[in-house]
DNA sequence: TGCAATTTTGCAGTGACTGCACAATCGGCG
DNA sequence: CGCCGATTGTGCAGTCACTGCAAAATTGCA
């Protein structure tokens, strides 16, 4: 509990090792996917390359997909908090646009990992199902945060969930567009997509 | 092949039995999910209740999720075709709104199955991952159809994929809204959602 | 009825994922 | 410094989704 662990954040050896292990698994997963494709990689392989046992792999990530994506629950919490207490003049969609940009290039990881993630994300079409599966948790967390920000009870209004779902769908569409050799650059397309959404789709 | 089978559509005993088997599996899956929840149902159980072998189950559906959802590839093709050659004055989003309404209450199945599907769909929150997994195929098929209709090469423009992704996300958001005891009735919420999208989200 | 195509089925295997119990490690405290 | 409680790593055994393969049952047609 937090009452007994004075070094809950990131000081102790324990916490550091955990972060390193998580990173090693994520890195091994990304490398292996790049080498062999997502479907041909086994969790055993990832664990071995990361230097942990097969069982430990699942102590860090609940699924093979999650190990490739690599987002931590802490990051997700931070995004939700950021959405909940956004700057006053910012519309929900604008907040989401900003937060999603941060999700795609989080400042909490080094450049090496960031570049690798980006490369795999855009290069592996077979990762699309993994992406959407992951999005469900994100969507629920962000929806709850937006509901709190708007001061509505959970489920009272359709709007928060709709806004979050549409925003995430737009990003996913841009990623898949890239994966299939589509035109443009990712960030630019995302900007365009949010502009289209704000202007109204027909 | 079609050269040797004069009754390719739906006349012969073979075709009818296949349709019946598919329906039996879908029905068994829906009933079992209602009884025990999606996670607690095994494909073996579904197969047994449907009166087929465990192996045959996978001859009809590629996954447990697909067996619960129950949409056939033929239906999907029909929707794509309908999107591709829409009535002249209809905008892409309007076409999608119409097609999605048909997807939720397809005329090709009887009322019993339709009611059951609807009940399970709205009552099983743990079905959400299955839903989005399924949506990928639908999204790709509809995107391709819309690209053809707009006369753009695949991947040349972001717009078709974005439009389809947003429309499907909106419907999924409405379904999840219902699943979690949200306000309103499904069809009405979907109408509202499409109106919001057309007006532009902020 | 007999033949060819299709469908069903059993079998054996792979791989994701889980619970459990035990060993290793760490952090703090006397 | 060394012990103790808590956390973390690991091996094991098991379940279940899903697949390829080849034999058996079924169907359509001549």
Coordinates of C-alpha atoms (C1' of nucleotides) in Angstrom, one line a residue, chain D residues 6-21:
Chain D
dA6 C1' 6.2 -7.7 1.2
dT7 C1' 6.8 -7.8 -3.6
dT8 C1' 8.2 -10.0 -7.8
dG9 C1' 9.8 -13.9 -10.8
dT10 C1' 9.2 -18.5 -12.2
dG11 C1' 7.6 -23.4 -13.2
dC12 C1' 3.7 -26.2 -13.7
dA13 C1' -0.5 -27.7 -15.0
dG14 C1' -4.5 -26.7 -17.1
dT15 C1' -8.2 -24.5 -20.3
dC16 C1' -9.7 -22.9 -24.5
dA17 C1' -9.6 -20.8 -29.2
dC18 C1' -8.3 -22.1 -33.5
dT19 C1' -5.9 -24.9 -37.5
dG20 C1' -4.4 -28.5 -41.0
dC21 C1' -5.1 -33.0 -42.4

